[in-house]
């Protein structure tokens, strides 16, 4: 005799499962086929909370379901328990995700602070370099003034040497030659110092350009970091409103 579902008790496991319909034929219970009503009932009934595997046929298609043993009140309690357990797990997962996001935001804030510190340090170095460059410029100007003074003295000495009498010229030639030689030597040293100062000035200009580039790069990283944090906060706000 065929075992056909004639009705479903509201709240029972088969009704809550939603797969079984009135008119479905039960063809197997826990792997046993060819069952009569009594044998099938013995297999299906059992300790509440345990599962039972059943196979049904509908329109030539056989399908299998696993139901929980127990009356409608027990099934309702189990369904509520499972729903609460799932909700609890979802809350735990959400809490873990929020904790991970909080840690990530903390790291992002620390990175932003470090970048700000680096920018501040670069700005200090840049200010120092500019100050040193100003000192070099001032030193260069002083050297130029000294060179001009020495050139004037040299020209004056040569002029005085030309207008002296021949008798005095013979007497002063040796002395003027020595003085001119010393002036030229001192002038040569000052010119070399000027060249060195110019070289250092060019080096500092290159360093200043490098510091400017580094500052711009760090400021861009901070700007991107702030955009990322604003986007994360907006996403969290949208998620909270969605709840």
PDB file of C-alpha atoms in Angstrom:
ATOM      1  CA  UNK A   1       0.000   0.000   0.000  1.00  0.00           C
ATOM      2  CA  UNK A   2       1.288   3.460  -0.900  1.00  0.00           C
ATOM      3  CA  UNK A   3       2.071   5.904   1.912  1.00  0.00           C
ATOM      4  CA  UNK A   4       0.703   9.219   0.657  1.00  0.00           C
ATOM      5  CA  UNK A   5       0.726  12.485   2.601  1.00  0.00           C
ATOM      6  CA  UNK A   6      -2.912  13.398   3.274  1.00  0.00           C
ATOM      7  CA  UNK A   7      -2.305  16.507   5.416  1.00  0.00           C
ATOM      8  CA  UNK A   8       0.363  18.463   7.265  1.00  0.00           C
ATOM      9  CA  UNK A   9      -0.050  19.397  10.939  1.00  0.00           C
ATOM     10  CA  UNK A  10       0.602  23.150  11.331  1.00  0.00           C
ATOM     11  CA  UNK A  11       3.836  23.751  13.184  1.00  0.00           C
ATOM     12  CA  UNK A  12       5.160  20.217  12.740  1.00  0.00           C
ATOM     13  CA  UNK A  13       8.610  19.553  11.300  1.00  0.00           C
ATOM     14  CA  UNK A  14       7.275  18.613   7.848  1.00  0.00           C
ATOM     15  CA  UNK A  15       5.138  21.761   7.726  1.00  0.00           C
ATOM     16  CA  UNK A  16       7.999  24.036   8.877  1.00  0.00           C
ATOM     17  CA  UNK A  17      10.415  22.392   6.407  1.00  0.00           C
ATOM     18  CA  UNK A  18       8.195  23.502   3.519  1.00  0.00           C
ATOM     19  CA  UNK A  19       9.413  20.860   1.049  1.00  0.00           C
ATOM     20  CA  UNK A  20       6.752  18.167   1.558  1.00  0.00           C
ATOM     21  CA  UNK A  21       3.283  18.681   0.046  1.00  0.00           C
ATOM     22  CA  UNK A  22      -0.046  16.926   0.339  1.00  0.00           C
ATOM     23  CA  UNK A  23      -0.129  14.107  -2.237  1.00  0.00           C
ATOM     24  CA  UNK A  24       3.591  13.276  -2.020  1.00  0.00           C
ATOM     25  CA  UNK A  25       4.354   9.559  -1.710  1.00  0.00           C
ATOM     26  CA  UNK A  26       6.863   8.416   0.915  1.00  0.00           C
ATOM     27  CA  UNK A  27       9.086   5.731  -0.666  1.00  0.00           C
ATOM     28  CA  UNK A  28      11.880   5.376   1.892  1.00  0.00           C
ATOM     29  CA  UNK A  29      12.663   6.019   5.589  1.00  0.00           C
ATOM     30  CA  UNK A  30      16.224   5.822   6.873  1.00  0.00           C
ATOM     31  CA  UNK A  31      17.189   3.742   3.818  1.00  0.00           C
ATOM     32  CA  UNK A  32      14.333   1.238   4.237  1.00  0.00           C
ATOM     33  CA  UNK A  33      11.978   0.811   1.257  1.00  0.00           C
ATOM     34  CA  UNK A  34       8.653  -0.941   0.818  1.00  0.00           C
ATOM     35  CA  UNK A  35       7.302   0.301   4.166  1.00  0.00           C
ATOM     36  CA  UNK A  36       3.766  -0.053   5.467  1.00  0.00           C
ATOM     37  CA  UNK A  37       2.177   2.532   7.761  1.00  0.00           C
ATOM     38  CA  UNK A  38       3.126   0.786  11.013  1.00  0.00           C
ATOM     39  CA  UNK A  39       6.742   0.183  10.078  1.00  0.00           C
ATOM     40  CA  UNK A  40       7.154   3.727   8.756  1.00  0.00           C
ATOM     41  CA  UNK A  41       5.641   5.152  11.950  1.00  0.00           C
ATOM     42  CA  UNK A  42       8.078   3.156  14.107  1.00  0.00           C
ATOM     43  CA  UNK A  43      11.002   4.538  12.151  1.00  0.00           C
ATOM     44  CA  UNK A  44       9.764   8.125  12.067  1.00  0.00           C
ATOM     45  CA  UNK A  45       8.890   8.367  15.766  1.00  0.00           C
ATOM     46  CA  UNK A  46      11.861   8.651  18.124  1.00  0.00           C
ATOM     47  CA  UNK A  47      13.644  10.852  20.601  1.00  0.00           C
ATOM     48  CA  UNK A  48      12.795  14.506  20.204  1.00  0.00           C
ATOM     49  CA  UNK A  49      15.484  16.579  18.628  1.00  0.00           C
ATOM     50  CA  UNK A  50      17.020  13.790  16.560  1.00  0.00           C
ATOM     51  CA  UNK A  51      16.810  13.763  12.774  1.00  0.00           C
ATOM     52  CA  UNK A  52      15.161  11.298  10.412  1.00  0.00           C
ATOM     53  CA  UNK A  53      15.923  10.950   6.687  1.00  0.00           C
ATOM     54  CA  UNK A  54      12.889  10.415   4.406  1.00  0.00           C
ATOM     55  CA  UNK A  55      12.496  10.104   0.637  1.00  0.00           C
ATOM     56  CA  UNK A  56       9.343  11.125  -1.283  1.00  0.00           C
ATOM     57  CA  UNK A  57       8.181  10.887  -4.869  1.00  0.00           C
ATOM     58  CA  UNK A  58       6.215  13.575  -6.670  1.00  0.00           C
ATOM     59  CA  UNK A  59       5.312  13.373 -10.326  1.00  0.00           C
ATOM     60  CA  UNK A  60       7.971  10.731 -11.028  1.00  0.00           C
ATOM     61  CA  UNK A  61      10.714  12.755  -9.264  1.00  0.00           C
ATOM     62  CA  UNK A  62      12.172  11.427  -6.019  1.00  0.00           C
ATOM     63  CA  UNK A  63      13.580  13.845  -3.435  1.00  0.00           C
ATOM     64  CA  UNK A  64      15.001  13.501   0.059  1.00  0.00           C
ATOM     65  CA  UNK A  65      14.421  15.560   3.205  1.00  0.00           C
ATOM     66  CA  UNK A  66      15.722  15.450   6.773  1.00  0.00           C
ATOM     67  CA  UNK A  67      13.150  16.269   9.471  1.00  0.00           C
ATOM     68  CA  UNK A  68      13.555  16.860  13.208  1.00  0.00           C
ATOM     69  CA  UNK A  69      11.588  14.514  15.466  1.00  0.00           C
ATOM     70  CA  UNK A  70       9.193  16.163  17.943  1.00  0.00           C
ATOM     71  CA  UNK A  71       5.762  17.742  18.314  1.00  0.00           C
ATOM     72  CA  UNK A  72       4.858  21.169  16.974  1.00  0.00           C
ATOM     73  CA  UNK A  73       5.757  22.943  20.244  1.00  0.00           C
ATOM     74  CA  UNK A  74       9.204  21.354  20.288  1.00  0.00           C
ATOM     75  CA  UNK A  75       9.767  22.117  16.607  1.00  0.00           C
ATOM     76  CA  UNK A  76       8.770  25.729  17.211  1.00  0.00           C
ATOM     77  CA  UNK A  77      11.219  25.951  20.103  1.00  0.00           C
ATOM     78  CA  UNK A  78      13.965  24.393  17.978  1.00  0.00           C
ATOM     79  CA  UNK A  79      13.206  26.810  15.139  1.00  0.00           C
ATOM     80  CA  UNK A  80      13.350  29.769  17.535  1.00  0.00           C
ATOM     81  CA  UNK A  81      16.569  28.427  19.057  1.00  0.00           C
ATOM     82  CA  UNK A  82      18.190  28.016  15.637  1.00  0.00           C
ATOM     83  CA  UNK A  83      17.101  31.509  14.582  1.00  0.00           C
ATOM     84  CA  UNK A  84      18.529  32.998  17.796  1.00  0.00           C
ATOM     85  CA  UNK A  85      21.739  31.026  17.365  1.00  0.00           C
ATOM     86  CA  UNK A  86      22.081  32.292  13.797  1.00  0.00           C
ATOM     87  CA  UNK A  87      21.382  35.864  14.887  1.00  0.00           C
ATOM     88  CA  UNK A  88      23.921  35.498  17.685  1.00  0.00           C
ATOM     89  CA  UNK A  89      26.541  34.247  15.231  1.00  0.00           C
ATOM     90  CA  UNK A  90      25.753  37.114  12.873  1.00  0.00           C
ATOM     91  CA  UNK A  91      26.198  39.587  15.726  1.00  0.00           C
ATOM     92  CA  UNK A  92      29.494  37.969  16.701  1.00  0.00           C
ATOM     93  CA  UNK A  93      30.674  38.114  13.092  1.00  0.00           C
ATOM     94  CA  UNK A  94      29.622  41.758  12.835  1.00  0.00           C
ATOM     95  CA  UNK A  95      31.405  42.553  16.104  1.00  0.00           C
ATOM     96  CA  UNK A  96      34.586  40.860  14.863  1.00  0.00           C
ATOM     97  CA  UNK A  97      34.375  42.779  11.596  1.00  0.00           C
ATOM     98  CA  UNK A  98      33.870  46.081  13.432  1.00  0.00           C
ATOM     99  CA  UNK A  99      36.793  45.254  15.707  1.00  0.00           C
ATOM    100  CA  UNK A 100      38.977  44.521  12.669  1.00  0.00           C
ATOM    101  CA  UNK A 101      37.862  47.776  11.039  1.00  0.00           C
ATOM    102  CA  UNK A 102      38.574  49.642  14.278  1.00  0.00           C
ATOM    103  CA  UNK A 103      42.073  48.184  14.409  1.00  0.00           C
ATOM    104  CA  UNK A 104      42.593  49.081  10.736  1.00  0.00           C
ATOM    105  CA  UNK A 105      41.432  52.639  11.360  1.00  0.00           C
ATOM    106  CA  UNK A 106      43.780  52.802  14.346  1.00  0.00           C
ATOM    107  CA  UNK A 107      46.668  51.754  12.121  1.00  0.00           C
ATOM    108  CA  UNK A 108      45.611  54.287   9.488  1.00  0.00           C
ATOM    109  CA  UNK A 109      45.554  57.034  12.125  1.00  0.00           C
ATOM    110  CA  UNK A 110      49.014  56.017  13.341  1.00  0.00           C
ATOM    111  CA  UNK A 111      50.272  56.049   9.742  1.00  0.00           C
ATOM    112  CA  UNK A 112      48.770  59.504   9.226  1.00  0.00           C
ATOM    113  CA  UNK A 113      50.454  60.752  12.426  1.00  0.00           C
ATOM    114  CA  UNK A 114      53.772  59.344  11.247  1.00  0.00           C
ATOM    115  CA  UNK A 115      53.352  61.035   7.875  1.00  0.00           C
ATOM    116  CA  UNK A 116      52.551  64.343   9.591  1.00  0.00           C
ATOM    117  CA  UNK A 117      55.674  63.904  11.727  1.00  0.00           C
ATOM    118  CA  UNK A 118      57.747  63.255   8.611  1.00  0.00           C
ATOM    119  CA  UNK A 119      56.291  66.338   6.899  1.00  0.00           C
ATOM    120  CA  UNK A 120      57.097  68.435   9.967  1.00  0.00           C
ATOM    121  CA  UNK A 121      60.646  67.103   9.963  1.00  0.00           C
ATOM    122  CA  UNK A 122      61.019  67.840   6.258  1.00  0.00           C
ATOM    123  CA  UNK A 123      59.702  71.366   6.813  1.00  0.00           C
ATOM    124  CA  UNK A 124      62.277  71.898   9.570  1.00  0.00           C
ATOM    125  CA  UNK A 125      65.041  70.597   7.301  1.00  0.00           C
ATOM    126  CA  UNK A 126      63.764  72.823   4.509  1.00  0.00           C
ATOM    127  CA  UNK A 127      63.776  75.873   6.795  1.00  0.00           C
ATOM    128  CA  UNK A 128      67.328  75.030   7.916  1.00  0.00           C
ATOM    129  CA  UNK A 129      68.462  74.586   4.314  1.00  0.00           C
ATOM    130  CA  UNK A 130      66.933  77.930   3.316  1.00  0.00           C
ATOM    131  CA  UNK A 131      68.628  79.609   6.282  1.00  0.00           C
ATOM    132  CA  UNK A 132      71.964  78.059   5.361  1.00  0.00           C
ATOM    133  CA  UNK A 133      71.450  79.113   1.764  1.00  0.00           C
ATOM    134  CA  UNK A 134      70.797  82.686   2.914  1.00  0.00           C
ATOM    135  CA  UNK A 135      74.006  82.548   4.966  1.00  0.00           C
ATOM    136  CA  UNK A 136      75.907  81.359   1.899  1.00  0.00           C
ATOM    137  CA  UNK A 137      74.455  84.160  -0.166  1.00  0.00           C
ATOM    138  CA  UNK A 138      75.492  86.708   2.473  1.00  0.00           C
ATOM    139  CA  UNK A 139      78.974  85.185   2.624  1.00  0.00           C
ATOM    140  CA  UNK A 140      79.198  85.336  -1.166  1.00  0.00           C
ATOM    141  CA  UNK A 141      78.231  89.004  -1.148  1.00  0.00           C
ATOM    142  CA  UNK A 142      80.909  89.750   1.470  1.00  0.00           C
ATOM    143  CA  UNK A 143      83.499  87.912  -0.620  1.00  0.00           C
ATOM    144  CA  UNK A 144      82.494  89.945  -3.686  1.00  0.00           C
ATOM    145  CA  UNK A 145      82.925  93.169  -1.711  1.00  0.00           C
ATOM    146  CA  UNK A 146      86.375  92.076  -0.524  1.00  0.00           C
ATOM    147  CA  UNK A 147      87.375  91.101  -4.065  1.00  0.00           C
ATOM    148  CA  UNK A 148      86.237  94.479  -5.373  1.00  0.00           C
ATOM    149  CA  UNK A 149      88.243  96.244  -2.650  1.00  0.00           C
ATOM    150  CA  UNK A 150      91.351  94.219  -3.471  1.00  0.00           C
ATOM    151  CA  UNK A 151      90.926  94.896  -7.203  1.00  0.00           C
ATOM    152  CA  UNK A 152      90.671  98.605  -6.454  1.00  0.00           C
ATOM    153  CA  UNK A 153      93.796  98.459  -4.303  1.00  0.00           C
ATOM    154  CA  UNK A 154      95.616  96.533  -7.029  1.00  0.00           C
ATOM    155  CA  UNK A 155      94.609  99.050  -9.698  1.00  0.00           C
ATOM    156  CA  UNK A 156      95.616 101.918  -7.435  1.00  0.00           C
ATOM    157  CA  UNK A 157      99.004 100.315  -6.744  1.00  0.00           C
ATOM    158  CA  UNK A 158      99.616  99.813 -10.482  1.00  0.00           C
ATOM    159  CA  UNK A 159      98.623 103.415 -11.176  1.00  0.00           C
ATOM    160  CA  UNK A 160     100.933 104.768  -8.481  1.00  0.00           C
ATOM    161  CA  UNK A 161     103.709 102.618  -9.837  1.00  0.00           C
ATOM    162  CA  UNK A 162     103.309 104.171 -13.336  1.00  0.00           C
ATOM    163  CA  UNK A 163     103.459 107.817 -12.197  1.00  0.00           C
ATOM    164  CA  UNK A 164     106.502 107.557  -9.951  1.00  0.00           C
ATOM    165  CA  UNK A 165     109.796 108.897 -11.230  1.00  0.00           C
ATOM    166  CA  UNK A 166     112.333 106.605 -12.734  1.00  0.00           C
ATOM    167  CA  UNK A 167     114.663 106.952  -9.773  1.00  0.00           C
ATOM    168  CA  UNK A 168     111.888 106.149  -7.350  1.00  0.00           C
ATOM    169  CA  UNK A 169     110.617 103.431  -9.640  1.00  0.00           C
ATOM    170  CA  UNK A 170     113.892 101.565  -9.471  1.00  0.00           C
ATOM    171  CA  UNK A 171     113.782 101.783  -5.693  1.00  0.00           C
ATOM    172  CA  UNK A 172     110.107 100.786  -5.334  1.00  0.00           C
ATOM    173  CA  UNK A 173     109.851  98.183  -8.129  1.00  0.00           C
ATOM    174  CA  UNK A 174     110.864  95.327  -5.891  1.00  0.00           C
ATOM    175  CA  UNK A 175     108.519  96.400  -3.100  1.00  0.00           C
ATOM    176  CA  UNK A 176     105.562  97.009  -5.469  1.00  0.00           C
ATOM    177  CA  UNK A 177     106.196  93.664  -7.160  1.00  0.00           C
ATOM    178  CA  UNK A 178     106.021  91.889  -3.804  1.00  0.00           C
ATOM    179  CA  UNK A 179     102.878  93.772  -2.795  1.00  0.00           C
ATOM    180  CA  UNK A 180     101.225  93.065  -6.130  1.00  0.00           C
ATOM    181  CA  UNK A 181     102.164  89.406  -5.895  1.00  0.00           C
ATOM    182  CA  UNK A 182     100.611  89.164  -2.427  1.00  0.00           C
ATOM    183  CA  UNK A 183      97.488  90.961  -3.598  1.00  0.00           C
ATOM    184  CA  UNK A 184      97.141  88.627  -6.592  1.00  0.00           C
ATOM    185  CA  UNK A 185      97.640  85.592  -4.347  1.00  0.00           C
ATOM    186  CA  UNK A 186      94.997  86.840  -1.900  1.00  0.00           C
ATOM    187  CA  UNK A 187      92.696  87.674  -4.810  1.00  0.00           C
ATOM    188  CA  UNK A 188      93.172  84.150  -6.201  1.00  0.00           C
ATOM    189  CA  UNK A 189      92.247  82.623  -2.816  1.00  0.00           C
ATOM    190  CA  UNK A 190      89.147  84.769  -2.566  1.00  0.00           C
ATOM    191  CA  UNK A 191      88.109  83.771  -6.094  1.00  0.00           C
ATOM    192  CA  UNK A 192      88.509  80.112  -5.164  1.00  0.00           C
ATOM    193  CA  UNK A 193      86.404  80.676  -2.023  1.00  0.00           C
ATOM    194  CA  UNK A 194      83.796  82.332  -4.202  1.00  0.00           C
ATOM    195  CA  UNK A 195      83.741  79.303  -6.527  1.00  0.00           C
ATOM    196  CA  UNK A 196      83.384  76.964  -3.512  1.00  0.00           C
ATOM    197  CA  UNK A 197      80.518  79.039  -2.117  1.00  0.00           C
ATOM    198  CA  UNK A 198      78.771  78.982  -5.493  1.00  0.00           C
ATOM    199  CA  UNK A 199      79.126  75.202  -5.643  1.00  0.00           C
ATOM    200  CA  UNK A 200      77.667  74.809  -2.132  1.00  0.00           C
ATOM    201  CA  UNK A 201      74.836  77.126  -3.100  1.00  0.00           C
ATOM    202  CA  UNK A 202      73.952  74.948  -6.103  1.00  0.00           C
ATOM    203  CA  UNK A 203      74.081  71.844  -3.878  1.00  0.00           C
ATOM    204  CA  UNK A 204      71.689  73.412  -1.380  1.00  0.00           C
ATOM    205  CA  UNK A 205      69.368  74.427  -4.202  1.00  0.00           C
ATOM    206  CA  UNK A 206      69.210  70.782  -5.306  1.00  0.00           C
ATOM    207  CA  UNK A 207      68.566  69.647  -1.721  1.00  0.00           C
ATOM    208  CA  UNK A 208      65.795  72.221  -1.330  1.00  0.00           C
ATOM    209  CA  UNK A 209      64.117  71.017  -4.537  1.00  0.00           C
ATOM    210  CA  UNK A 210      64.341  67.420  -3.257  1.00  0.00           C
ATOM    211  CA  UNK A 211      62.807  68.430   0.088  1.00  0.00           C
ATOM    212  CA  UNK A 212      59.981  70.254  -1.703  1.00  0.00           C
ATOM    213  CA  UNK A 213      59.239  67.131  -3.755  1.00  0.00           C
ATOM    214  CA  UNK A 214      59.282  64.936  -0.645  1.00  0.00           C
ATOM    215  CA  UNK A 215      56.943  67.314   1.177  1.00  0.00           C
ATOM    216  CA  UNK A 216      54.495  67.311  -1.740  1.00  0.00           C
ATOM    217  CA  UNK A 217      54.547  63.496  -1.846  1.00  0.00           C
ATOM    218  CA  UNK A 218      53.861  63.161   1.891  1.00  0.00           C
ATOM    219  CA  UNK A 219      51.061  65.722   1.740  1.00  0.00           C
ATOM    220  CA  UNK A 220      49.444  63.745  -1.099  1.00  0.00           C
ATOM    221  CA  UNK A 221      49.656  60.526   0.969  1.00  0.00           C
ATOM    222  CA  UNK A 222      48.000  62.272   3.931  1.00  0.00           C
ATOM    223  CA  UNK A 223      45.241  63.594   1.633  1.00  0.00           C
ATOM    224  CA  UNK A 224      44.550  60.094   0.274  1.00  0.00           C
ATOM    225  CA  UNK A 225      44.585  58.669   3.806  1.00  0.00           C
ATOM    226  CA  UNK A 226      41.995  61.205   4.929  1.00  0.00           C
ATOM    227  CA  UNK A 227      39.779  60.394   1.934  1.00  0.00           C
ATOM    228  CA  UNK A 228      39.969  56.689   2.819  1.00  0.00           C
ATOM    229  CA  UNK A 229      38.957  57.353   6.430  1.00  0.00           C
ATOM    230  CA  UNK A 230      36.042  59.577   5.330  1.00  0.00           C
ATOM    231  CA  UNK A 231      34.877  56.851   2.960  1.00  0.00           C
ATOM    232  CA  UNK A 232      35.056  54.209   5.735  1.00  0.00           C
ATOM    233  CA  UNK A 233      33.056  56.462   8.079  1.00  0.00           C
ATOM    234  CA  UNK A 234      30.418  57.064   5.384  1.00  0.00           C
ATOM    235  CA  UNK A 235      30.175  53.329   4.745  1.00  0.00           C
ATOM    236  CA  UNK A 236      29.723  52.635   8.478  1.00  0.00           C
ATOM    237  CA  UNK A 237      27.041  55.349   8.672  1.00  0.00           C
ATOM    238  CA  UNK A 238      25.170  53.834   5.704  1.00  0.00           C
ATOM    239  CA  UNK A 239      25.401  50.394   7.329  1.00  0.00           C
ATOM    240  CA  UNK A 240      24.025  51.730  10.638  1.00  0.00           C
ATOM    241  CA  UNK A 241      21.138  53.469   8.863  1.00  0.00           C
ATOM    242  CA  UNK A 242      20.414  50.217   6.998  1.00  0.00           C
ATOM    243  CA  UNK A 243      19.907  48.411  10.276  1.00  0.00           C
TER     244      UNK A 243
END
